[in-house]
Amino acid sequence: MPEDSEVRREVEHLRDELRKHEYLYYVLDQPEISDADYDRMMRELDRIERAHPSLIAPDSPTQRVGGKAREGFVKVAHAAPMMSLDNALTTEEFLEFDRRVRGLLGEEQPRYVAELKLDGLSMAAQYRAGHLVQAITRGDGVIGEDVTENARTIRSLPLSVASKFADFEVRGETVMNRAAFEALNASREQQGLSRFANPRNAAAGSLRLLEPSVTASRRLDFLPYYVLREGKPAFDTQWEALEWLKHHGFKVNPNRRLCDSADEVLDFCSKWEAKRGDLPYEIDGVVVKVDSIAQQEKLGATAKAPRWAIAVKYAARQAVSEVENITVQVGRTGALTPVAHLKPVSISGVTVSRATLHNEDEIERLGLKIGDFVVVERSGDVIPKVVRVQTQGSYRRDFHMPAACPVCNGKVVREPGESAWRCININCPARLKESILHFASRGVMNIDGMGEAVVDQLVDRGLVKSVADLYSLTLEQLESLDRMGKKSATNLLNNIESSKQNQLPRVITALGIRFVGDRTSKLLAEEFGSMDRIASSSETDLQKAGEVGPKVAQSIALFFSESENKKLIERLRAAGLKFEYPRVSKSTSAVPLAGKVFVITGTLPNLKREDAAAQIEALGGKVSSAVSRKTDYLVAGGDPGSKLEKARGLNVPVIDEEQLISLLKGEYNHK
Ligand code: IVH
């Protein structure tokens, strides 16, 4: 039947979309749509599948608990699945939940516990004999990732608990509060790194860092809401569990209420919706749970979620405002991004006056003109977005992308298949500033202190016209900048000087060639061994490096063919940057550390950890994150942690930084 195939198509479409967004959200931590939009799509799919049960497939997004756990950490099964919750998006939907609960309980009256729904990352912490032994992320609900080392750095998570139970599991939410989030983003901006979109992503990114010491600096918080013993609730009621947690050193959210009626619950929900901006952390709703565990057991669960709990979701935080103007920003790649300037409007306590419009096509899709009234949304994201035009303005006028770069007046082009217009003037000051920030950023040339404020002044005063000029800056010039004392100027100059020690892969990344990030840079350096060989390779030859396809090869060849870039390369060579990369041939003994596996732990006195790793790799060694029988050396610095014990247990040789340096210089004899 044609109707049938139409339904089938719609179901497939929804599944594909949901899968894509689950991947973006759960695996990459880079959501592109709001939770509300996602929830709406999921319900629509659920509705259709219910109406056409023959279409239900085991791999439908409605048929599983959550997303896939991602690579990188050891995967561990949960003692009992970490379920997700059904959502109520309206009062009526909550009342329906209440009616269903009462219906199923018969004579018994439910009591509800209303808790704030924190917008973070759920995690299970296992305690044995009162000690924290393992922390696992939710993952797909059945299997999560072992993040014990990182979780131990969360100060609100007790490492040991004095209790009558020896073994138990605590589940809760790992969050980053607004202050820590703002501070982290400010410092990332200073270093020229990209901002985290919202506290949830910042928390997820921080919990899954391979480097626990960095996690420690990120100030995460753990707020528990559940206690299990042998995979079952440990108390008779949810409220008791929260009280127990509170009295055993856990940071239980104080904003909760025991409610005897649906009205009380709704009152709690609206009270916190109004006050959510005052909280130190983001919430996206209220979780309502039946208090009695006996009743919870009676109510049971569906394949996806318990029937005794529901998440009352708050509407995405939106407001209507007038678009007073649209201007255009120019990024490092020269991409022109239109930005809406709004009449300032408060959205859950934050004043919003700008929203990104992404690109020309988006403006067309929205049908937006200057003077229109638009719906603006802050879905936890830092950069608010325009959702739709609410009312057309009476005196609305068209916006056109500028015919020339708004910063340098240079030519702009939009290539076929691309959504962005780009300024193609390599010396455009806007591009230059972004290029310098990228060049100096952590993980690239690592020039600490070369933040936005400094770069703005260097470019605006004409002291730097190309990244190569960084290497001829003098102490006097740096000291002349606003808010720059002698000490910081000296430090900055030293940092510029020591950046010359970076290995070739970083130098390649620093050039900011389109599509060439740190991974590709490394593969290029390994394949070709020197900047000159890369620069002189044809597009066909470039594709010999792993993972380099025609598009990337074309971009690299184009970069090295432009005369301005050729000049830049020569100036960087003259400045003394590393253009050679010791070739690692797998078989020869000329590669001193070939096949040797290193693990680095603790803080090294001089070398940054990533620099030590780069040097080891440059000599053919491998750096791994976990100690095993295959480890040849553990390089231990200050505060080494559990890896040191493990290495000793396995008889893995432990060396310090000095011994590592001798090894790197070939002065230390390894066994
Ligand atoms: S209870 C079966 N309580 O919301 C019980 N969850 O949509 C499941 N969340 O995965 C969780 N605050 O990450 C519960 N007070 C709270 C919560 C909470 C936030 C998160 C949690 C869960 C998701 C469910």
CSV table of N, CA, C and O and ligand atoms in Angstrom, one decimal, residues 83-85 87 115-122 138 173 225-226 287 289 306 308-309 311, ligand 1:
chain,number,residue,atom,x,y,z
A,83,MET,N,19.0,3.4,34.0
A,83,MET,CA,17.9,3.7,33.1
A,83,MET,C,17.8,5.2,32.8
A,83,MET,O,18.3,6.0,33.6
A,84,SER,N,17.1,5.5,31.8
A,84,SER,CA,16.8,6.9,31.6
A,84,SER,C,15.3,7.1,32.0
A,84,SER,O,14.7,6.2,32.5
A,85,LEU,N,14.8,8.3,31.8
A,85,LEU,CA,13.5,8.7,32.3
A,85,LEU,C,12.6,9.1,31.2
A,85,LEU,O,13.1,9.7,30.2
A,87,ASN,N,9.8,11.6,29.8
A,87,ASN,CA,9.7,13.1,30.0
A,87,ASN,C,8.2,13.5,30.0
A,87,ASN,O,7.4,13.0,29.3
A,115,GLU,N,13.0,16.4,42.9
A,115,GLU,CA,14.4,16.8,42.9
A,115,GLU,C,14.7,17.6,41.7
A,115,GLU,O,14.1,17.4,40.6
A,116,LEU,N,15.7,18.5,41.7
A,116,LEU,CA,16.1,19.2,40.5
A,116,LEU,C,16.7,18.3,39.6
A,116,LEU,O,17.5,17.4,40.0
A,117,LYS,N,16.5,18.5,38.3
A,117,LYS,CA,17.2,17.7,37.3
A,117,LYS,C,18.4,18.4,36.8
A,117,LYS,O,18.3,19.4,36.0
A,118,LEU,N,19.5,18.0,37.3
A,118,LEU,CA,20.8,18.7,37.0
A,118,LEU,C,21.2,18.3,35.6
A,118,LEU,O,21.1,17.2,35.2
A,119,ASP,N,21.8,19.3,34.9
A,119,ASP,CA,22.2,19.1,33.5
A,119,ASP,C,23.7,18.8,33.5
A,119,ASP,O,24.5,19.7,33.3
A,120,GLY,N,24.0,17.5,33.7
A,120,GLY,CA,25.4,17.1,33.7
A,120,GLY,C,25.5,15.7,33.1
A,120,GLY,O,24.9,15.4,32.1
A,121,LEU,N,26.3,14.9,33.8
A,121,LEU,CA,26.7,13.6,33.2
A,121,LEU,C,26.4,12.6,34.3
A,121,LEU,O,27.0,12.7,35.4
A,122,SER,N,25.6,11.6,34.1
A,122,SER,CA,25.4,10.7,35.2
A,122,SER,C,26.5,9.7,35.4
A,122,SER,O,27.2,9.3,34.4
A,138,ARG,N,27.7,6.8,32.6
A,138,ARG,CA,26.5,6.1,32.2
A,138,ARG,C,26.7,5.3,31.0
A,138,ARG,O,26.2,4.1,30.8
A,173,GLU,N,24.9,12.8,39.5
A,173,GLU,CA,25.2,13.7,38.4
A,173,GLU,C,26.5,14.4,38.6
A,173,GLU,O,26.8,15.0,39.6
A,225,TYR,N,22.0,11.0,43.8
A,225,TYR,CA,20.5,10.9,44.0
A,225,TYR,C,20.1,9.5,44.1
A,225,TYR,O,18.9,9.2,44.0
A,226,TYR,N,20.9,8.6,44.4
A,226,TYR,CA,20.5,7.1,44.4
A,226,TYR,C,21.6,6.3,45.1
A,226,TYR,O,22.8,6.5,44.9
A,287,VAL,N,13.1,16.1,38.5
A,287,VAL,CA,12.8,14.7,38.5
A,287,VAL,C,11.8,14.3,39.6
A,287,VAL,O,12.1,14.7,40.8
A,289,LYS,N,10.0,11.3,41.7
A,289,LYS,CA,10.1,9.9,41.9
A,289,LYS,C,9.1,9.5,43.0
A,289,LYS,O,8.8,10.2,44.0
A,306,PRO,N,11.8,3.6,34.2
A,306,PRO,CA,10.9,3.2,35.3
A,306,PRO,C,9.5,3.8,35.2
A,306,PRO,O,9.4,4.9,34.6
A,308,TRP,N,7.9,4.6,37.9
A,308,TRP,CA,7.8,5.3,39.1
A,308,TRP,C,8.4,6.6,39.1
A,308,TRP,O,8.5,7.3,40.2
A,309,ALA,N,9.0,7.1,38.0
A,309,ALA,CA,9.6,8.4,38.0
A,309,ALA,C,9.4,9.0,36.6
A,309,ALA,O,9.1,8.4,35.6
A,311,ALA,N,10.6,12.8,34.3
A,311,ALA,CA,11.4,14.0,34.3
A,311,ALA,C,10.5,15.1,33.7
A,311,ALA,O,10.0,15.0,32.6
B,1,IVH,S1,17.1,9.6,38.6
B,1,IVH,C1,15.9,5.6,37.0
B,1,IVH,N1,17.5,12.1,39.6
B,1,IVH,O1,18.5,12.8,34.1
B,1,IVH,C2,16.4,6.8,37.6
B,1,IVH,N2,18.2,11.6,37.3
B,1,IVH,O2,16.7,11.7,32.0
B,1,IVH,C3,17.3,7.6,36.7
B,1,IVH,N3,19.4,13.5,36.2
B,1,IVH,O3,20.3,9.9,33.2
B,1,IVH,C4,17.8,8.9,37.2
B,1,IVH,N4,19.2,14.9,37.9
B,1,IVH,O4,21.6,11.9,34.2
B,1,IVH,C5,17.7,11.2,38.5
B,1,IVH,N5,17.8,14.1,40.5
B,1,IVH,C6,18.0,13.3,39.5
B,1,IVH,C7,18.6,13.7,38.3
B,1,IVH,C8,18.7,12.8,37.2
B,1,IVH,C9,19.6,14.7,36.7
B,1,IVH,C10,19.7,13.0,34.9
B,1,IVH,C11,20.4,11.7,34.9
B,1,IVH,C12,19.5,10.7,34.1
B,1,IVH,C13,18.7,11.7,33.3
B,1,IVH,C14,17.4,11.0,33.0
